[in-house]
Short mmCIF file of C-alpha atoms in Angstrom, two decimals:
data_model
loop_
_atom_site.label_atom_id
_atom_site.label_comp_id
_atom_site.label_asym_id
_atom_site.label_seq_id
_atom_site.Cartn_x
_atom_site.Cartn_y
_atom_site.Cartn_z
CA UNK A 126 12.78 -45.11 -21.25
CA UNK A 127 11.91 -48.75 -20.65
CA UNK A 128 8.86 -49.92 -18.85
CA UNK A 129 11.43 -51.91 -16.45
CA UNK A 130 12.53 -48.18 -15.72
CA UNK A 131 9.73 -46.85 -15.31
CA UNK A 132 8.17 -49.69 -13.39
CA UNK A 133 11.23 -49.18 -10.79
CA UNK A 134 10.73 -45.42 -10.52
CA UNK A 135 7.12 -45.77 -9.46
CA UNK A 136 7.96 -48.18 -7.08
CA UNK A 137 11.16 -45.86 -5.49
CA UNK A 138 8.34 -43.10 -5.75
CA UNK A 139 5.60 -45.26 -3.64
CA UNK A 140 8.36 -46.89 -0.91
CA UNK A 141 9.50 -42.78 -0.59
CA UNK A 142 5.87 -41.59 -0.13
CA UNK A 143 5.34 -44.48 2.52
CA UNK A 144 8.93 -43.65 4.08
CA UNK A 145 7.65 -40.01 3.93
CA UNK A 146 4.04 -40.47 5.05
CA UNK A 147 5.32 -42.77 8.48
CA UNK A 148 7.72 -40.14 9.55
CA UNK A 149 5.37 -37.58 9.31
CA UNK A 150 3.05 -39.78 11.09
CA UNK A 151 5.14 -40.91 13.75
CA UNK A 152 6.44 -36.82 14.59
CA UNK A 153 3.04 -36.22 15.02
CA UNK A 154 2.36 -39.36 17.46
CA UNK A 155 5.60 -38.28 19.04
CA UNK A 156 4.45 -34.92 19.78
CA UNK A 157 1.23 -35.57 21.65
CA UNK A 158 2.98 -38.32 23.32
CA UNK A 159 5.41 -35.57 25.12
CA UNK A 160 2.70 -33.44 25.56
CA UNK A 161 0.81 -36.19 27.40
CA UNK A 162 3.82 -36.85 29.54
CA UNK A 163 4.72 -33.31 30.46
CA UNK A 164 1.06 -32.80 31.17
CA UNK A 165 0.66 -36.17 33.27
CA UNK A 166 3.62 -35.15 35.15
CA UNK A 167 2.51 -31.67 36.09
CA UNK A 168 -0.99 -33.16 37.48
CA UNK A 169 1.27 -35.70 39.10
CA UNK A 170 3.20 -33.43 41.19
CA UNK A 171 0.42 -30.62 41.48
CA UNK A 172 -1.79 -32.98 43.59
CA UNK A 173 -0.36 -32.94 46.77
CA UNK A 174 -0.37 -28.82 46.69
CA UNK A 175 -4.09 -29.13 45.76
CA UNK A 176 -5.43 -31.29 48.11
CA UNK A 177 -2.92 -29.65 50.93
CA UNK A 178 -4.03 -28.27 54.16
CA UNK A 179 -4.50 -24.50 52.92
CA UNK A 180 -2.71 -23.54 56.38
CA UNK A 181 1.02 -25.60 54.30
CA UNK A 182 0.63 -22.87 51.00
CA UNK A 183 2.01 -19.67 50.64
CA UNK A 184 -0.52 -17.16 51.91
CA UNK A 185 -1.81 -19.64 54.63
CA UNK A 186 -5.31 -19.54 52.32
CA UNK A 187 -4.94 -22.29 49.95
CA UNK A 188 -3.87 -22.84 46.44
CA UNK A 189 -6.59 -21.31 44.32
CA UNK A 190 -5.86 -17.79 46.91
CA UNK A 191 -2.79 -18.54 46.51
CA UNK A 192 -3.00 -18.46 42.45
CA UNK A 193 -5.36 -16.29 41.25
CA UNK A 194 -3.65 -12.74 42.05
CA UNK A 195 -0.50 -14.43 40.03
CA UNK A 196 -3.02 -15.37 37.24
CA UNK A 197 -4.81 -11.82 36.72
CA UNK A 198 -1.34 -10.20 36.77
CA UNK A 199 -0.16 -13.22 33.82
CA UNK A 200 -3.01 -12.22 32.22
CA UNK A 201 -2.72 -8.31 32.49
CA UNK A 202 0.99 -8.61 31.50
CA UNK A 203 0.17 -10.24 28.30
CA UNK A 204 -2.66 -8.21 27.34
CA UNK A 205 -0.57 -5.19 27.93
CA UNK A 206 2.11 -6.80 25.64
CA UNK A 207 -0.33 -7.44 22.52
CA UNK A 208 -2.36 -4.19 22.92
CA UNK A 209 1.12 -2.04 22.31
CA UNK A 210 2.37 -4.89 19.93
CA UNK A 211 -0.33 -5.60 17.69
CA UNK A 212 -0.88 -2.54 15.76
CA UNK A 213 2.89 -1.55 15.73
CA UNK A 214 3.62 -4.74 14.12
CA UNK A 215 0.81 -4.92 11.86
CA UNK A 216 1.91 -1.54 10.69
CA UNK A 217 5.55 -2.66 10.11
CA UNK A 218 4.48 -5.66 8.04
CA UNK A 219 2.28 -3.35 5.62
CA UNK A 220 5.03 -1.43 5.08
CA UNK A 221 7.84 -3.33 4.82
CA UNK A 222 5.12 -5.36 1.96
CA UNK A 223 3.57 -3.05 0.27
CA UNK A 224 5.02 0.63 1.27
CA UNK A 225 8.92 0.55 1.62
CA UNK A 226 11.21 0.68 -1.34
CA UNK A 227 12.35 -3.02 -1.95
CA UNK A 228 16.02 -2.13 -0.78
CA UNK A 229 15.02 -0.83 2.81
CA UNK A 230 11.93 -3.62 3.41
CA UNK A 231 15.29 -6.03 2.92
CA UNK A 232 17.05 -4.71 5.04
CA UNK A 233 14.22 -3.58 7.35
CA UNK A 234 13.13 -6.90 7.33
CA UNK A 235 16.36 -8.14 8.13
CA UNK A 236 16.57 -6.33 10.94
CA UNK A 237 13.10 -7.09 12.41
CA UNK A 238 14.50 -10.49 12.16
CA UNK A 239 17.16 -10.19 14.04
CA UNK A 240 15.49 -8.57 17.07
CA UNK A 241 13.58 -11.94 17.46
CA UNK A 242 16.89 -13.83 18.40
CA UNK A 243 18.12 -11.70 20.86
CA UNK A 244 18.12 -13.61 24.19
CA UNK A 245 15.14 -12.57 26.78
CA UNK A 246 17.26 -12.06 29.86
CA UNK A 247 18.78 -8.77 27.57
CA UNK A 248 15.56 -7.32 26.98
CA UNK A 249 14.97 -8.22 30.60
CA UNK A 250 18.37 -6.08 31.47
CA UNK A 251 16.98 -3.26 29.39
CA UNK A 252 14.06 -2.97 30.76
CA UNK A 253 15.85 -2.78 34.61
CA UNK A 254 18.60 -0.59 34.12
CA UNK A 255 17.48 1.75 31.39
CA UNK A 256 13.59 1.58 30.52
CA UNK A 257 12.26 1.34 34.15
CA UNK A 258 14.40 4.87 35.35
CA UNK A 259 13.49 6.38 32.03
CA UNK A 260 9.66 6.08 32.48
CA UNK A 261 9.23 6.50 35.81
CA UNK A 262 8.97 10.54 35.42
CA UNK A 263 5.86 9.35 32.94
CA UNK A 264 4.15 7.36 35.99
CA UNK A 265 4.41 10.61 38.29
CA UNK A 266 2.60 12.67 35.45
CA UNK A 267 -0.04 9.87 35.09
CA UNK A 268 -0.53 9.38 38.82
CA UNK A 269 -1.05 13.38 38.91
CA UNK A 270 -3.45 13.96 36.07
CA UNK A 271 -4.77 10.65 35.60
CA UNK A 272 -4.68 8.91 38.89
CA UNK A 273 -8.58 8.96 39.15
CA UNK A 274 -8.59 6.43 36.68
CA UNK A 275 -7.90 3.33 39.09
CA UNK A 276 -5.39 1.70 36.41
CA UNK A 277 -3.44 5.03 36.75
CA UNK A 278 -3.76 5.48 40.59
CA UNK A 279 -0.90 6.75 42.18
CA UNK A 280 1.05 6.68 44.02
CA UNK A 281 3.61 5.89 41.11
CA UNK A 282 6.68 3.54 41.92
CA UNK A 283 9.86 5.27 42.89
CA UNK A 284 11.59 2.65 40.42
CA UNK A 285 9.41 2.45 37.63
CA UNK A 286 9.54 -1.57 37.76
CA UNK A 287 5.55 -2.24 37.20
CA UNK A 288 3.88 -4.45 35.82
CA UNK A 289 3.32 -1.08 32.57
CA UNK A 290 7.03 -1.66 32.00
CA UNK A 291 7.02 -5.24 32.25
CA UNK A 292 4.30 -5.27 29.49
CA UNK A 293 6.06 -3.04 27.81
CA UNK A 294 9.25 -4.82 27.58
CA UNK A 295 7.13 -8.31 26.46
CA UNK A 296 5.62 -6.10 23.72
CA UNK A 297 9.42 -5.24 22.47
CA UNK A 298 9.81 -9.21 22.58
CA UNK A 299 6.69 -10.48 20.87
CA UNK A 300 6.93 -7.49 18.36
CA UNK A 301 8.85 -9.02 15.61
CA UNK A 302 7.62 -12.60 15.92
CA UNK A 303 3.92 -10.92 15.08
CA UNK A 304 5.40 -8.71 12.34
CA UNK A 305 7.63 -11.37 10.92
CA UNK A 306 4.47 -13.64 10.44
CA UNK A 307 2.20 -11.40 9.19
CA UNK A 308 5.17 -9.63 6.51
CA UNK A 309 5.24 -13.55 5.20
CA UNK A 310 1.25 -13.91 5.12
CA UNK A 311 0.96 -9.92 3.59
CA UNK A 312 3.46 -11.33 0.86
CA UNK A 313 1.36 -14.13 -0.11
CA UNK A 314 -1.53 -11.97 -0.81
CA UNK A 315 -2.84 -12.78 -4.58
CA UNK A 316 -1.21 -10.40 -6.93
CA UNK A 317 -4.73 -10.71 -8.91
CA UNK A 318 -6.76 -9.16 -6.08
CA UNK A 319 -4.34 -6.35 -5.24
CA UNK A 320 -4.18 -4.99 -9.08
CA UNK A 321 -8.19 -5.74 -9.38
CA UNK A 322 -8.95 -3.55 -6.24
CA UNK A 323 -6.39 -1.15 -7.83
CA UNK A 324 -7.86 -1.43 -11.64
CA UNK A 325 -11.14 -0.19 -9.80
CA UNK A 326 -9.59 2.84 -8.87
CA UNK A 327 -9.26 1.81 -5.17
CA UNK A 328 -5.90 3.53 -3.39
CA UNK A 329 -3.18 1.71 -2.10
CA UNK A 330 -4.70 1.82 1.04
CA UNK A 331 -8.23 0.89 0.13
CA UNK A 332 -6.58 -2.35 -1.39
CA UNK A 333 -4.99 -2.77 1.58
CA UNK A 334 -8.50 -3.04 3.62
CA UNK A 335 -9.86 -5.06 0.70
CA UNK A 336 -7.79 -7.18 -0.40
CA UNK A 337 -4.30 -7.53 1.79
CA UNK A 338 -6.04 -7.42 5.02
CA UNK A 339 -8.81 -10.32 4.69
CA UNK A 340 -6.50 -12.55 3.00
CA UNK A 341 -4.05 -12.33 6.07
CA UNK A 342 -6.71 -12.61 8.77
CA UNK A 343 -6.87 -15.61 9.84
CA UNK A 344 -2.51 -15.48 9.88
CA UNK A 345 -2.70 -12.42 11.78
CA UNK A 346 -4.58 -14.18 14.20
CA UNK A 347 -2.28 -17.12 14.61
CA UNK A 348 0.72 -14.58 14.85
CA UNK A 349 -0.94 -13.03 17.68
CA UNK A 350 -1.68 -16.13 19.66
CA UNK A 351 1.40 -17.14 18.92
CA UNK A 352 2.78 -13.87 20.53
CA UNK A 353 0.21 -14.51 23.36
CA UNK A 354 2.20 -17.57 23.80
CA UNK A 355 5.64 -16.03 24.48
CA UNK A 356 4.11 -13.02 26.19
CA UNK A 357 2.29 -15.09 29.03
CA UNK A 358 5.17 -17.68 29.17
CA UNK A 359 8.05 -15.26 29.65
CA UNK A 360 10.41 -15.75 32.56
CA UNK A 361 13.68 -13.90 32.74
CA UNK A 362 12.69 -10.68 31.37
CA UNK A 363 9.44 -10.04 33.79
CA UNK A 364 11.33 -11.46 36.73
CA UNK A 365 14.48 -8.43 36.18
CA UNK A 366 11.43 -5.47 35.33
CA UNK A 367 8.65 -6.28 37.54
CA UNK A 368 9.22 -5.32 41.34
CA UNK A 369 6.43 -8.45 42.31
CA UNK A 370 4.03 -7.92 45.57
CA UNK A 371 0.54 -8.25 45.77
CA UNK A 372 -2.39 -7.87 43.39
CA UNK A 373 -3.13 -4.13 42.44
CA UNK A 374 -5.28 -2.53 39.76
CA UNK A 375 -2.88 0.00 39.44
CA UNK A 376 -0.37 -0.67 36.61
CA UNK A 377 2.02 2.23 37.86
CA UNK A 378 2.87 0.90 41.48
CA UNK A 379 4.76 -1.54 42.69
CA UNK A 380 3.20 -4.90 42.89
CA UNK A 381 1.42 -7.72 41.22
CA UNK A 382 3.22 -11.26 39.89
CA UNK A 383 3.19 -12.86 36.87
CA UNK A 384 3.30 -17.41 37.17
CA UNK A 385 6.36 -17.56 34.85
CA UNK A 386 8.18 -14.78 37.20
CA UNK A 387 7.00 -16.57 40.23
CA UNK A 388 8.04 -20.01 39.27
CA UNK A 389 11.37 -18.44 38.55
CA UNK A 390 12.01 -16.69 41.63
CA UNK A 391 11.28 -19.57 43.98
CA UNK A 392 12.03 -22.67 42.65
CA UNK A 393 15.66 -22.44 43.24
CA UNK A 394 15.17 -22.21 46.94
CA UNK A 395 11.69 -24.28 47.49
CA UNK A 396 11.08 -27.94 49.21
CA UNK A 397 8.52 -29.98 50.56
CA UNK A 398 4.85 -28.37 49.75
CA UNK A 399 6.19 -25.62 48.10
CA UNK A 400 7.66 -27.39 45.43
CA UNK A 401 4.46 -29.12 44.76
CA UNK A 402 2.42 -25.63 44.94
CA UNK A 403 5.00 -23.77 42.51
CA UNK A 404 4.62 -26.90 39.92
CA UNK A 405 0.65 -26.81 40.49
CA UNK A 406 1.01 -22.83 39.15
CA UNK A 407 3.01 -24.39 36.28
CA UNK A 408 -0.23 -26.98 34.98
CA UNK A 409 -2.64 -23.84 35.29
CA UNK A 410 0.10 -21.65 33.20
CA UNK A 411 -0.43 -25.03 31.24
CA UNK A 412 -4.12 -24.94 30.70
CA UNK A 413 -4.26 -21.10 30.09
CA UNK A 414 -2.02 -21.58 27.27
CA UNK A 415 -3.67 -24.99 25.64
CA UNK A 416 -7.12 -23.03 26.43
CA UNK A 417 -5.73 -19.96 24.04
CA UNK A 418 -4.37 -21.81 21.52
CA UNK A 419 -7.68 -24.07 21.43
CA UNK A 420 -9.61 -20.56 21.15
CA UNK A 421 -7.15 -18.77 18.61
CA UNK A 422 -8.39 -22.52 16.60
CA UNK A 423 -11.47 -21.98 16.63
CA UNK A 424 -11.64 -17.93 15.60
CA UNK A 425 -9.30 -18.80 12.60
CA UNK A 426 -11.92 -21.89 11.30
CA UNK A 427 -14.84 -19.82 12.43
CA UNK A 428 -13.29 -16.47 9.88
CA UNK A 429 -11.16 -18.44 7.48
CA UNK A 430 -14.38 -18.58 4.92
CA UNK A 431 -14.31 -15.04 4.85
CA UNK A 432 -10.96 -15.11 4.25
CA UNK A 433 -9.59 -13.72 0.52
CA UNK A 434 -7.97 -16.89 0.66
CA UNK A 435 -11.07 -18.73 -0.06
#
């Protein structure tokens, strides 16, 4: 090859790395730039509901009494979501990596992935017509034996839409986003740690804990927020389950409201103040999401050098 060849590959390779290295650059720029817009516009509208005379909101008590029942039951939603999803998935994604015969984890696999596409509004029709009348027998037997324990305090709702089944029906949804993520991060585990746990007689499971589980940390992790995500911004499918009223510590009666349900419900129909208010619960849906995804940061940098990936 000539050095007049060579000379004008290097300087295609250089003009591609700087083509390369501005679009990269400028997709990042563009991102925070819409992020900065959607969240200027959101503290735009929300300022009129905020500084409102609490007699104009909803309630007739202002915006934060207005907002905080619809944030604890956001909040207990989503925790019921990743409390049935998190070990169910983590489970999956073991053994579709390191149990299943390679034929079934494909297809297995497959199948996981395909449950991940399928349109919220169907899990939300699920949930109405089939899971809600199904468990509802479950909620009577809970509100009978258990229904000293305030969570379980009857009585239980006739229709079996609660705020249980809603978080039930998110844990179906965020189920195979976690175990797809953590299937891809259990694959990437070092082949050398695995069969050095396993040359020191460790059992598959013991080089599961030791090796397979400490290099996926800090993915697990970022599965679950991301999860989280879904689980607290889900609209369709809590709206259909959850028969919304007002806040109760009870998760088998009817009542509480989640802020993606109650945007949902009454935007269509809202004007004046209300508008405003109903936009206002969208920036605090806003912040509690930028707030967990700022926190699921900082536990992943905070673990990641006890991570078997370092």
């Amino acid at each position: 090859m000539s050095s007049n060849t060579m000379t004008e590959s290097s300087a295609a390779g250089r003009a591609g790395d700087k083509v390369f290295s501005g679009a990269t650059l400028g997709a990042g720029i563009l991102i925070l730039l819409v992020l900065f817009g959607v969240a200027a516009f959101l503290v735009a509208q929300a300022i009129p509901a905020l500084v409102a005379d609490p007699a104009d909101i909803q309630g007739g008590a202002g915006f934060w009494a207005y907002i905080w029942p619809i944030i604890i039951g956001t909040l207990i939603a989503a925790a019921i979501a990743l409390v049935i999803a998190t070990p169910v998935a983590i489970g999956v994604a073991l053994f579709i990596s390191h149990y299943a015969p390679r034929r079934l984890a494909s297809a297995l696999g497959y199948v996981i992935d395909l449950l991940a596409a399928i349109p919220s509004v169907v899990y939300g029709a699920w949930g109405a017509a089939f899971l809600a009348k199904e468990i509802s027998p479950a909620y009577d037997w809970l509100a009978d034996n258990l229904g000293w324990i305030p969570i379980f305090a009857g009585p239980a709702s006739a229709t079996g839409k609660t705020i249980l089944t809603a978080g039930i029906v998110l844990a179906v949804m965020v189920l195979p986003i976690i175990t797809s993520l953590s299937r891809e991060i259990f694959l990437q585990t070092p082949k050398l740690h695995e069969e050095a746990a396993l040359a020191l007689g460790a059992t598959r499971w013991e080089m599961v804990r030791m090796a397979v589980l400490p290099f996926g940390r800090p993915g697990i992790i970022s599965a679950i927020m991301l999860g989280l995500g879904r689980a607290l911004g889900e609209t369709m499918a809590v709206a259909l389950v959850l028969s919304s009223g007002a806040l109760t510590a009870s998760l088998i009666q009817s009542g509480n409201q989640t802020i993606a349900a109650e945007i949902a419900l009454n935007f269509p129909e809202a004007s004046g103040i209300k508008v405003n208010t109903l936009i206002a619960a969208g920036l605090v849906l806003f912040v509690i999401t930028l707030g967990v995804n700022m926190i699921a940061r900082w536990i992943i940098t905070k673990h990641k050098e006890f991570s078997g990936a370092n």
